[in-house]
XYZ file of C-alpha atoms in Angstrom:
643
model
C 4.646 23.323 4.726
C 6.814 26.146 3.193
C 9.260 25.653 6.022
C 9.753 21.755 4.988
C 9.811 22.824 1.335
C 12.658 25.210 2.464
C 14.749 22.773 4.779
C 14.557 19.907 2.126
C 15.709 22.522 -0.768
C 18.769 23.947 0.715
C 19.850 20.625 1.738
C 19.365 18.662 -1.389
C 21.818 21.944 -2.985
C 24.768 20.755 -1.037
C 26.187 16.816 -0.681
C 28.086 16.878 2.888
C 27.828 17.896 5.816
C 31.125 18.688 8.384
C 31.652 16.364 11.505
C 30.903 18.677 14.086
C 34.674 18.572 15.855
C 35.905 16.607 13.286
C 37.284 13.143 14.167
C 36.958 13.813 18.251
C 33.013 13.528 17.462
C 33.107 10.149 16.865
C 32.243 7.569 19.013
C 34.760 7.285 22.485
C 34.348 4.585 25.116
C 32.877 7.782 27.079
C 30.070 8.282 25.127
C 26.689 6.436 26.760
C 26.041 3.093 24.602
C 22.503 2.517 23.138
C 19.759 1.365 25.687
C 19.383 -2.502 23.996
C 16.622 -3.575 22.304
C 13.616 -5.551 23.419
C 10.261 -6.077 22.262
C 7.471 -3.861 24.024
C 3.829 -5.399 24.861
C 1.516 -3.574 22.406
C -2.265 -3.100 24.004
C -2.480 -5.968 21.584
C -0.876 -9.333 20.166
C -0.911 -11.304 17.714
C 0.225 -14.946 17.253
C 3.413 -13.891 14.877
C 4.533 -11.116 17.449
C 7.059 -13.577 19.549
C 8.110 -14.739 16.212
C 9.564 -11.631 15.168
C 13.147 -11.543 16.724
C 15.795 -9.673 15.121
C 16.160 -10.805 12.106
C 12.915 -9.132 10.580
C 11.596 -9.889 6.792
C 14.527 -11.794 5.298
C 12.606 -12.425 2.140
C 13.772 -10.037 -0.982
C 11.217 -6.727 -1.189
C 10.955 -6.311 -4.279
C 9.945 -9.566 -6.427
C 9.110 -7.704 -9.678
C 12.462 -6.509 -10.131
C 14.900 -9.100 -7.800
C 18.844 -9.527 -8.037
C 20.386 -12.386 -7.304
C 22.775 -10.132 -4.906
C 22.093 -8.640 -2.492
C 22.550 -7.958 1.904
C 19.360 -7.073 3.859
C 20.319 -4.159 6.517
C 16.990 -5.388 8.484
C 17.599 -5.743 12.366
C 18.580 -3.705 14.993
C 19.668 -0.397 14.629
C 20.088 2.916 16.541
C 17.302 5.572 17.006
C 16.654 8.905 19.237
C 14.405 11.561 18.878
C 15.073 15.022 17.174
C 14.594 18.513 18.440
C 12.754 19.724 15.523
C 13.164 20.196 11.420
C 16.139 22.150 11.834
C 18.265 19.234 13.599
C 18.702 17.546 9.941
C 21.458 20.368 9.961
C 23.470 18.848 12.765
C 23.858 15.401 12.035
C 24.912 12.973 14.793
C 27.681 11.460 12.995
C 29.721 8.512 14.494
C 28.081 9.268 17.542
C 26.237 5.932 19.281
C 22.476 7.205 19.065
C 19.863 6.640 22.427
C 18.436 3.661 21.755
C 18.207 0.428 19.618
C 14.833 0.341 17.376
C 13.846 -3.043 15.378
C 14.021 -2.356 11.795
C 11.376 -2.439 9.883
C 9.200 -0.696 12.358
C 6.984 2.109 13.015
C 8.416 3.740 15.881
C 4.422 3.459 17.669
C 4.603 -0.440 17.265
C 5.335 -2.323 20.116
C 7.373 -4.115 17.510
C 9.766 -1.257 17.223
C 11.116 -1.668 20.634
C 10.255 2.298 21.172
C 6.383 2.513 21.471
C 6.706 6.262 21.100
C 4.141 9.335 20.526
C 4.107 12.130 18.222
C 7.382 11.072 16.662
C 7.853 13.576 14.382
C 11.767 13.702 13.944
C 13.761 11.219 14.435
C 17.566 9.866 13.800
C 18.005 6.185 12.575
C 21.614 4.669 12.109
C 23.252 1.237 11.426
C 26.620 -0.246 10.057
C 27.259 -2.268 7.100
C 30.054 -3.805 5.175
C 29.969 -4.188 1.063
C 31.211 -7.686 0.525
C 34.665 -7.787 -1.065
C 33.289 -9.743 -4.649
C 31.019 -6.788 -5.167
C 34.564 -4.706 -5.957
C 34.069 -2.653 -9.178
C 30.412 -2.513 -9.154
C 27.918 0.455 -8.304
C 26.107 0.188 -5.145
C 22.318 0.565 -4.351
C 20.785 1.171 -0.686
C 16.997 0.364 -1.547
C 14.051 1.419 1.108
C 11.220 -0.298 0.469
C 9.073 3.008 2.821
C 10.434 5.793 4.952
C 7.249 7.887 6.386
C 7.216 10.564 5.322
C 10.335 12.438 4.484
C 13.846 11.003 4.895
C 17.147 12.577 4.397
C 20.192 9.931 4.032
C 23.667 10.673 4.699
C 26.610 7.910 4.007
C 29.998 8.354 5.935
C 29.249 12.182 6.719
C 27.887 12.897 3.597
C 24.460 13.477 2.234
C 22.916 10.513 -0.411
C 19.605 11.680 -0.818
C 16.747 12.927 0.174
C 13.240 11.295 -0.552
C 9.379 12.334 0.404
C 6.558 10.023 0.217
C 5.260 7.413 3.113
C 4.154 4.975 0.919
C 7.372 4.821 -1.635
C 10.653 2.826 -2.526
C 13.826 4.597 -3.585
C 16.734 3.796 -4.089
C 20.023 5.925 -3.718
C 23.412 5.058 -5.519
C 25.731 5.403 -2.727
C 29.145 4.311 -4.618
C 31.209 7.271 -4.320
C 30.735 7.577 -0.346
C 31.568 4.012 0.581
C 35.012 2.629 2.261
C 36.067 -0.760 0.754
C 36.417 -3.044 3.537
C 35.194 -1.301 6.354
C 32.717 -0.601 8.040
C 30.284 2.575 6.300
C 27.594 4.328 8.433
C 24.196 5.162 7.318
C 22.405 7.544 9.006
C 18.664 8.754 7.880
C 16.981 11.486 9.397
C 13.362 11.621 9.469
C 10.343 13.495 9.391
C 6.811 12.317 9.697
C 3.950 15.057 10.582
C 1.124 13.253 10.026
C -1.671 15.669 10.583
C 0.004 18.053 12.655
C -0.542 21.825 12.558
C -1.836 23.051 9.133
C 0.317 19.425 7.126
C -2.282 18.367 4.455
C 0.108 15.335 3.537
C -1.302 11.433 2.121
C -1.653 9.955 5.137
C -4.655 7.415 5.195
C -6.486 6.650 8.468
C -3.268 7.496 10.281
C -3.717 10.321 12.904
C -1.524 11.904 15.998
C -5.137 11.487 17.888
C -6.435 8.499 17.363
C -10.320 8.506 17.497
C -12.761 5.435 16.046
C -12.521 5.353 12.481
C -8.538 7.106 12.640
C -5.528 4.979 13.905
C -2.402 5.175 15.615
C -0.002 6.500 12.955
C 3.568 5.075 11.510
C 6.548 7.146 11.616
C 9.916 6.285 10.181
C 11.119 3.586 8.544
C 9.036 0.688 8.013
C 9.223 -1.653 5.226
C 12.730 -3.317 4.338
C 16.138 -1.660 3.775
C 18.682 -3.541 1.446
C 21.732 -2.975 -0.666
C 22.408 -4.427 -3.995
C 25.526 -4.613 -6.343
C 25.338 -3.495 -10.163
C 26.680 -1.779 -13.518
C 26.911 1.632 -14.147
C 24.136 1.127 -16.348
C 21.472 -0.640 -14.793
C 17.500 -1.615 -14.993
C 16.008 0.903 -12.578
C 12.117 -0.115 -13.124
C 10.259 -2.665 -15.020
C 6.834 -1.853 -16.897
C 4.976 -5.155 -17.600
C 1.733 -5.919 -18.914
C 0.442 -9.191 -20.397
C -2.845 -9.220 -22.311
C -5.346 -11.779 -22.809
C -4.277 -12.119 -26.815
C -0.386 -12.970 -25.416
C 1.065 -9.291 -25.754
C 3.201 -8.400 -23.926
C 3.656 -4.515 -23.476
C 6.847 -3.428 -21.551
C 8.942 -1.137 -20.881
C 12.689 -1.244 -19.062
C 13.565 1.839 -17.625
C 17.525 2.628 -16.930
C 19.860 4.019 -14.826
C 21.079 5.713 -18.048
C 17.792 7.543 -19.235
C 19.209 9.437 -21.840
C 20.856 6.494 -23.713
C 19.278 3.380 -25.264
C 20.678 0.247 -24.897
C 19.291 -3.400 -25.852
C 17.958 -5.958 -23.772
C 16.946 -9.304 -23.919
C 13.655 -10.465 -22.460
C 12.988 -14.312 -21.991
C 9.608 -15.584 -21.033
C 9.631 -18.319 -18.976
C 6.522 -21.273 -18.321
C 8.566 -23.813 -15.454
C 11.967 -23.978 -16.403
C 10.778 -24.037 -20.320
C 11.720 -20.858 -22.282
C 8.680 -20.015 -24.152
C 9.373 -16.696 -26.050
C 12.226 -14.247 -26.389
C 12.794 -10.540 -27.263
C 15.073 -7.990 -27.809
C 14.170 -4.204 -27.241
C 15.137 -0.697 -26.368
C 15.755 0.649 -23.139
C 13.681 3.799 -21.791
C 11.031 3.319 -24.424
C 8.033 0.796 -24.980
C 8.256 -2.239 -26.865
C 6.121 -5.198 -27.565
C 5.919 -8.970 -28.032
C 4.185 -12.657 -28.519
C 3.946 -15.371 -26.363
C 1.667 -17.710 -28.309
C -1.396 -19.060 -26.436
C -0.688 -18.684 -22.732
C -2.532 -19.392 -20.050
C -4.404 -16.615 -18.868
C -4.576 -15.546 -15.312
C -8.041 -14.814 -13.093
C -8.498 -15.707 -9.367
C -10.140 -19.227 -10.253
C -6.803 -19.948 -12.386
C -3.502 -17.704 -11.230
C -1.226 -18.441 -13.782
C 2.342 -16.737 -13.542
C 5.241 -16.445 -15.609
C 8.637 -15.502 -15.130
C 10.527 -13.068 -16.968
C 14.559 -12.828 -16.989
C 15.956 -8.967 -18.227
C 19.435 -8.569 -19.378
C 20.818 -5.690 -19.811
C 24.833 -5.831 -20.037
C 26.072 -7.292 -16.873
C 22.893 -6.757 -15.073
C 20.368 -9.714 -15.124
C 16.987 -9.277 -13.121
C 13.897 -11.744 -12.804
C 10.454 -10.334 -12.964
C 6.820 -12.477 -13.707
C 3.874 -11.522 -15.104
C 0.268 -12.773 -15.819
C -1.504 -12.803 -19.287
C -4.989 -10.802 -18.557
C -7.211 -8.002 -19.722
C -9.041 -6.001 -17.539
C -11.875 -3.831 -19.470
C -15.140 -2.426 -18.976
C -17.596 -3.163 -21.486
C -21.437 -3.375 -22.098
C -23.001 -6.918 -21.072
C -26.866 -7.535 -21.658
C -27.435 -4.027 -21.562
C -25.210 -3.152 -18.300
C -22.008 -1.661 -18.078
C -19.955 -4.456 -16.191
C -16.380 -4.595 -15.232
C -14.898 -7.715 -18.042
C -11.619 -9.763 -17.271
C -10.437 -11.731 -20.055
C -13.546 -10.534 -22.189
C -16.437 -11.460 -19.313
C -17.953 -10.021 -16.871
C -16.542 -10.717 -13.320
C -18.221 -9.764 -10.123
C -15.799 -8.463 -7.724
C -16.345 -8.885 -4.194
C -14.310 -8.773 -1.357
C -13.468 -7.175 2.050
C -12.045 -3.565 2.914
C -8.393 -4.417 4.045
C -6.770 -1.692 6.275
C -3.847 -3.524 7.063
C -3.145 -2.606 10.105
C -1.710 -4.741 13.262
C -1.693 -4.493 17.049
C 1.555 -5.274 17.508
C 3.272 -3.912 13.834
C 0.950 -1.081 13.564
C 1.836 -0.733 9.571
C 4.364 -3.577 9.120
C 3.182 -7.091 9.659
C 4.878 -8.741 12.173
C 6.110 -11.374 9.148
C 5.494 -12.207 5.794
C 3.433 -15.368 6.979
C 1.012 -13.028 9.083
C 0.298 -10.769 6.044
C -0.689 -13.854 4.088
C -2.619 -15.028 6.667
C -5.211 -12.415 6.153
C -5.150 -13.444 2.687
C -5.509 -16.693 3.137
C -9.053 -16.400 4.901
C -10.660 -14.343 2.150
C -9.544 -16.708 -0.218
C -11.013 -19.508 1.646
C -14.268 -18.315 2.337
C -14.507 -17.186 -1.635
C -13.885 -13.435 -2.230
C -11.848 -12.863 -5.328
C -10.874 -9.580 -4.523
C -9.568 -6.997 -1.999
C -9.873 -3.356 -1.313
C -6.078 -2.319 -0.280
C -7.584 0.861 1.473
C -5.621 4.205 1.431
C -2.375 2.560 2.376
C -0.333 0.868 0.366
C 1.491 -2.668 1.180
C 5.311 -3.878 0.979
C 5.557 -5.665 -2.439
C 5.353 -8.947 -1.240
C 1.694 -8.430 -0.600
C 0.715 -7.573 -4.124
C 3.155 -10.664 -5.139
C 0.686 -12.251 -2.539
C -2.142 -11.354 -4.658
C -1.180 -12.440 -7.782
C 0.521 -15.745 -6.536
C -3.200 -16.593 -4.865
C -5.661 -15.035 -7.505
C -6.916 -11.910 -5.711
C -7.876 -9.246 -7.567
C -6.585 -5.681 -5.898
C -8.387 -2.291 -6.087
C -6.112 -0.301 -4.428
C -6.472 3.099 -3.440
C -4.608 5.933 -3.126
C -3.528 6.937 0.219
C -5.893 10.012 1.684
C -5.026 13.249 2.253
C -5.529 14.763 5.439
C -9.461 13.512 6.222
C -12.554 15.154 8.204
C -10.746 17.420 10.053
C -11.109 20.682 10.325
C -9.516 24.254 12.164
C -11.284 27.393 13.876
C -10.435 30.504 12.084
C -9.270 33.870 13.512
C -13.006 34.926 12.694
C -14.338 31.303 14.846
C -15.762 30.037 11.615
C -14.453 26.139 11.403
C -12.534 25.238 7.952
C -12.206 21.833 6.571
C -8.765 20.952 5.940
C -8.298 20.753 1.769
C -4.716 21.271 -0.352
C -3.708 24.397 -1.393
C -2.067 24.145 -4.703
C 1.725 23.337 -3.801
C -0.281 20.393 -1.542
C -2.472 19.461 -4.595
C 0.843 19.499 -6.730
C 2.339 17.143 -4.117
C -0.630 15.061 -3.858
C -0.524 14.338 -7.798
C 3.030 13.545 -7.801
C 2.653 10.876 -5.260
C -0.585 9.461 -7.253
C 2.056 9.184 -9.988
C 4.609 7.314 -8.331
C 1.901 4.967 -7.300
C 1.020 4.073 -10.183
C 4.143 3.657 -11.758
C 5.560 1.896 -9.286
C 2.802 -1.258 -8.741
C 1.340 -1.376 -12.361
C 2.958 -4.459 -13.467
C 1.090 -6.232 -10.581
C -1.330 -8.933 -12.601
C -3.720 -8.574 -9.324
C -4.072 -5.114 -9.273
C -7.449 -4.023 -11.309
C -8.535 -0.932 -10.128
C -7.220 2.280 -8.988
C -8.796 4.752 -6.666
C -7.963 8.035 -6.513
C -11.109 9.550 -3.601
C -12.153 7.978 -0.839
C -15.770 9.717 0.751
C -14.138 13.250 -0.445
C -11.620 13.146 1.563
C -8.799 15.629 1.205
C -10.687 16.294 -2.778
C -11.003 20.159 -3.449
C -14.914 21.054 -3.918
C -14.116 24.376 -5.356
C -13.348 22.688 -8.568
C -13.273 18.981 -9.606
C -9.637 17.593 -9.567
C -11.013 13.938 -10.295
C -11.325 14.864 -14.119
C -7.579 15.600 -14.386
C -6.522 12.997 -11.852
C -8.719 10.178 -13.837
C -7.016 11.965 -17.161
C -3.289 11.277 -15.695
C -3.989 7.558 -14.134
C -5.089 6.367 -17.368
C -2.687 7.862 -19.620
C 0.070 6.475 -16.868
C -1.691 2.945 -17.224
C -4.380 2.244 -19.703
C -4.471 -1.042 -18.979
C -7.138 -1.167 -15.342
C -10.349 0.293 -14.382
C -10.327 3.716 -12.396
C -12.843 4.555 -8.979
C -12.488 8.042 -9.300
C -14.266 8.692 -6.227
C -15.524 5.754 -4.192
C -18.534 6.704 -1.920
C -19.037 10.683 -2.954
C -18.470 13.418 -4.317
C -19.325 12.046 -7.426
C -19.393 14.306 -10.485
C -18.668 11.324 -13.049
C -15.176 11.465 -13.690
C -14.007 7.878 -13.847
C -15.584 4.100 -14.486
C -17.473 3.952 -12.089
C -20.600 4.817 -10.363
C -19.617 3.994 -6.678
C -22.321 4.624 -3.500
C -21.075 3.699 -0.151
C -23.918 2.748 1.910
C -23.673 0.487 5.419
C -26.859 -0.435 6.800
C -27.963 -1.978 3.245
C -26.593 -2.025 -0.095
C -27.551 0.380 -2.823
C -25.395 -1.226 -6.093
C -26.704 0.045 -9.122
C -30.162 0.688 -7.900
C -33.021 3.190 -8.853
C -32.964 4.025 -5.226
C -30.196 5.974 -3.280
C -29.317 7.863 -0.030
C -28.382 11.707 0.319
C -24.704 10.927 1.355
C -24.622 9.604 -2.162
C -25.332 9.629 -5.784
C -27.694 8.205 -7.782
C -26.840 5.412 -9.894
C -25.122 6.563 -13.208
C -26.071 4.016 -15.793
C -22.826 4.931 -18.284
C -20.780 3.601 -15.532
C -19.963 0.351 -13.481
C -22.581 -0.236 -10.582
C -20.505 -0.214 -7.554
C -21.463 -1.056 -3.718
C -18.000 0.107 -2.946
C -18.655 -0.429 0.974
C -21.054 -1.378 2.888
C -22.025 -3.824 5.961
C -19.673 -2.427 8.925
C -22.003 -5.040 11.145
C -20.165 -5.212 14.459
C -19.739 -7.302 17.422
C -17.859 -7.110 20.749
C -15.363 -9.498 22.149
C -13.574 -9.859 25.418
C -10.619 -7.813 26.301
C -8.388 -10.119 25.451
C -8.839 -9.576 22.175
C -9.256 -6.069 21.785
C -6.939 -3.208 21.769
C -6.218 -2.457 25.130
C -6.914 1.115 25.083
C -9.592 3.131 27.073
C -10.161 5.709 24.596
C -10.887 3.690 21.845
C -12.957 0.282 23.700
C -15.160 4.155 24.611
C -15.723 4.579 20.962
C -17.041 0.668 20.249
C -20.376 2.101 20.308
C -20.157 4.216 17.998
C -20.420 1.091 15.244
C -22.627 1.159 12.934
C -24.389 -1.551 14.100
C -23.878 -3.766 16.977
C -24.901 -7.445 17.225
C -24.811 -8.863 20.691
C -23.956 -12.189 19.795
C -21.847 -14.464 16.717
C -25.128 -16.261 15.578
C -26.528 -12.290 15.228
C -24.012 -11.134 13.319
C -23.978 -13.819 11.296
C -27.970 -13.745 10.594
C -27.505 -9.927 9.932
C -24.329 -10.624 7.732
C -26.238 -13.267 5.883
C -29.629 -10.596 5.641
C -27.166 -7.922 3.909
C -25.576 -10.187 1.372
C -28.863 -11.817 0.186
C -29.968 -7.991 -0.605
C -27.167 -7.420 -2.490
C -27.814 -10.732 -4.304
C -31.271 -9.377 -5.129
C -29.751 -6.085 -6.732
C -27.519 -7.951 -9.016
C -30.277 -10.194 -10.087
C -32.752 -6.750 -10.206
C -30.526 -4.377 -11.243
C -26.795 -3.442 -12.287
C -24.721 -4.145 -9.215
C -21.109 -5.573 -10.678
C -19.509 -6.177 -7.262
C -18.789 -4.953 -3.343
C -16.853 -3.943 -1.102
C -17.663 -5.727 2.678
C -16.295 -3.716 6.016
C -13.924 -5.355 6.657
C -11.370 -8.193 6.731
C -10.335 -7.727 10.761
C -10.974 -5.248 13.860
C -9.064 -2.303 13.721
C -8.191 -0.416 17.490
C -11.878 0.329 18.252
C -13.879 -0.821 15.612
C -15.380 -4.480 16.041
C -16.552 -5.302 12.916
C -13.969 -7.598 10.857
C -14.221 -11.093 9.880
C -11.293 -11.747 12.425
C -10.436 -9.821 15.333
C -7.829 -7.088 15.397
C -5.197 -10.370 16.980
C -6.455 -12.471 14.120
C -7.059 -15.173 16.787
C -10.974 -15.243 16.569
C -12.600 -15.482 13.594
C -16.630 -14.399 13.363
C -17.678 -15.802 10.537
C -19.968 -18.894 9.720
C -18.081 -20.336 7.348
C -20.421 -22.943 5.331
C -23.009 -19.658 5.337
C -20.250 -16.972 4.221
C -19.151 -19.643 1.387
C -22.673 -20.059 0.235
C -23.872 -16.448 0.114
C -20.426 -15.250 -1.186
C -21.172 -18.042 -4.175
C -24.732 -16.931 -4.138
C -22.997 -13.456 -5.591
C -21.783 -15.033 -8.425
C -24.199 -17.210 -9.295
C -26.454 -14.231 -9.860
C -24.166 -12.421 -12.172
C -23.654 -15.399 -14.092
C -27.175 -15.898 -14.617
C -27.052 -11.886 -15.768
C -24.484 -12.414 -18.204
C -25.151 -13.500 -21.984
C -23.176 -13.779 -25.133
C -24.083 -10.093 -26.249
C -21.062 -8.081 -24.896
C -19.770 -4.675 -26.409
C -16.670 -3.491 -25.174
């Protein structure tokens, strides 16, 4: 870790780097060309894989802060594999690179064109041209993810540098650009995943995949896109709409130590319903008189148009509270003032053929789509975090979001010089890290309506025991958003930081119960009664929809449960929701989590297989016991609420 510290430091100190040879090590008709692209066969498909082609996610990443302007550099560019860490030094410039990769892609995907293992350094390069009309302006190259650390150079020299899987940044690249020509961008990176002693967020992704761990993502794989604007420009938007019409925002600048004023219009259909003008860089607030709130049974949106100067940038919000207060004696999770059960599926979001990028923007939705059909109102987004169009997704559909924080380093351990075994836990430059990057999560997705939760621990893993680092973590998310609920630590160690009182618990549900299992905790009646996962019910399919590998159809048996056939699982699926329905008519249970919304590599217990071409569910049963949920919380809810 010290080494990468080091590398990064000394490079971010200096902004170019020579051309080895100067001009004569550029590209020559000598020089090998790039072995072309074409699509590998993954262990696995999908229906959207032969959709793909080369002209990957055209839609605009980032709908919560979109130009009309802009070029997608998605497609096919250049990649080869690094020596090592110390090869950023020696960049490859103007120098045609191995071969062509599809962009986004993790280099593991089929997708990619490379299929590769234990990627760990790699060089990515393309060509682009800044149209002529965007003379005079500043330019932005935006990446939506790079995992995990990616240093950018522009024309030979260096733009930025940028750490973080899971991240956007963008780099203002004006000063290195030729008008009229072509410019090259060249990004080295480097993704360790859980090599050597790297305690790094990295979710279920592993160099070893094994059951319950995946095949990771290295490299650069959500959108890339460059966008004209002022000197002075919006750089983020904070939104938040509340159930009484206030609006609570914030519009961040390129120039943070100025304050400008911008107008904010509010927008119902092409009617403008309210407008403000505010500071930049520091909160503000506003009324919009009696709109129409948004839940998951009624997903009202509204637009928003910024202007700052020149620069003009649409953004949306929707009008809802989301609260925890005291409900016929219970502590409940309230939107818009009531109690809502939440229940939905554990979503992994992973893919066969995309690994962590969807094959398209239709697939993603897909996924959606059938939990929103059979009746869940919410999703667990766990440890990874999506492209922005998902969340946009969410909000467009009415699904409510608790999303986690990506995991550090999980359940692994190392063998000490003494042969004693030592779980693998931050030291303090890793906790540091590991805060930072809870930080730019939040900041960077709280003005999604959908989102309602945050998680910060998933099952302890990568959470220091020596001390409790939950307090202070819960202490930072909500003074960085005040506005949603916080899981401090979903499934254990539980000391009672946080809003809720979360047990994990597969082969039957424990939500809110007087009764509890040793892995857990028992329930803590100050806090929301959580059944933040349970089921994990699984049943095998034929090969052709499972994930073609050896190593992990050996670890299908280690399910938690295994039901031989469809009408099984369902009548076991159907047995485990009807309990919980009995704890949240007995007891406090305000929502679940089910495992999970599709197959993942070798587990076989999702809704829909890891191809999404079989689905296991009975759907008339999964609607009725899903609304069977509800039903009983409704009839636990009264008109005595305290929040």
């Amino acid at each position: 870790m010290h080494l990468l510290r080091s590398v990064a430091l000394s490079l971010l100190a200096g902004t170019s780097l020579a051309h080895p040879g100067g001009d004569s090590a550029r590209l020559s008709a000598k020089q090998p060309r790039a072995a072309g692209y074409s699509l590998k066969e993954p262990p696995l498909t999908t229906p959207w894989t032969d959709k793909v082609g080369t002209d990957p996610w055209p839609e605009y990443p980032r709908p919560q802060l979109q130009r009309s302007q802009w070029q997608n550099l998605n497609g096919i560019w250049q990649y080869q594999n690094a020596s090592g860490l110390t090869a950023v030094q020696n960049p490859p410039f103007g120098q045609e690179l191995a071969q062509e990769v599809l962009i986004p892609s993790c280099l593991e995907s089929g997708l990619s064109g490379i299929m590769g293992e234990f990627t760990l350094y790699s060089w990515f390069s393309t060509k682009f041209k800044v149209p002529s009309d965007w003379n005079g302006q500043n330019i932005l190259i935006n990446f939506g993810a790079v995992d995990y650390e990616a240093t950018v150079f522009v024309n030979g020299k260096k733009a930025g540098f940028h750490r973080g899987g899971y991240f956007r940044f963008s780099l203002d690249v004006t000063k290195l650009l030729k008008s009229g020509q072509d410019n090259e961008l060249l990004v080295f990176v480097h993704d360790p995943t859980d090599d050597g002693d790297y305690v790094i967020p990295i979710g279920k992704q592993t160099l070893h995949p094994s059951h319950i761990f995946y095949t990771p993502c290295s490299g650069i794989w959500q959108s890339v896109w460059i966008e004209p604007v002022p000197s002075n420009h919006v750089s983020r938007l904070d939104i938040d709409g509340n159930m009484e019409g206030q609006v609570n925002m914030t519009v961040h600048t390129s120039s943070v130590n100025t304050t400008s004023s911008v107008r904010v219009a509010v927008h119902d259909g092409d009617k403008v319903i309210a407008t403000h003008r505010g500071p930049t860089n520091q909160p503000f607030q506003f009324k919009v008189d009696s709109p129409k709130l948004w839940s998951p049974d009624s997903p009202n949106l509204y637009n928003i148009t910024v202007e700052l100067g020149k620069d003009q940038v649409q953004s949306y919000t929707g009008f809802r509270t989301i609260e925890k207060g005291e409900v016929d004696g219970v502590v409940r999770p309230l939107l818009n003032g009531e109690f809502i059960f939440m229940f939905g599926t554990l979503d992994q979001g992973f893919w066969p053929d995309g690994i962590y990028t969807p094959p398209t923007k239709e697939a993603m939705v897909y996924d959606l789509q059938v939990l929103k059909k059979l009746g869940f109102n919410m999703v667990r987004k766990h440890i990874k975090v999506e492209n922005e169009l998902f969340y946009r997704a969410c909000d467009e559909m009415g699904l409510l979001v608790i999303q986690d924080m990506p995991a550090l380093r999980p359940l692994q351990s190392k063998t000490l010089s003494n042969c004693t075994s030592q779980t693998y836990l931050p030291d303090a430059t890793q906790q540091e890290e590991f805060t930072r990057q809870l930080e730019v999560l939040i900041n960077q997705h709280k003005s999604f309506p959908s989102i309602a939760t945050w998680v910060i621990y998933n099952e302890g893993w990568g959470q220091i025991t020596s001390y409790y680092p939950e307090f202070a973590l819960t202490d930072l998310v909500r003074q960085l958003d005040p506005t949603r609920l916080i899981d401090s630590t979903t499934g254990w160690y539980d000391h009672g930081a946080g809003d809720f009182s979360d047990n994990h618990h597969y082969s039957d549900p424990q939500c809110g119960t007087p009764f509890y299992s040793t892995a857990s905790s028992p329930y803590d009646d100050t806090r929301i009664g959580f059944q933040g996962e349970f089921g994990g019910l699984g049943n095998n399919v034929s090969i052709e929809h499972l994930w073609n590998n050896q190593a992990a159809i050996d670890s299908i048996n280690q399910t938690y449960e295994l039901d031989l056939t469809l009408e099984a699982w369902n009548y076991r699926s159907h047995i485990l929701l009807n309990e919980l329905q009995n704890q949240v008519r007995l007891f406090a249970c305000s929502g679940g989590v089910w495992t999970q919304t599709t197959d993942v590599e070798g587990e076989v217990n999702g809704l829909i297989t890891y191809d999404r071409r079989l689905s296991r569910v009975d759907e008339d049963q999964w609607k009725s016991d899903i609304q069977g949920l509800y039903d009983a919380a409704k009839a636990r809810s009264n008109s005595t609420m305290s929040t």
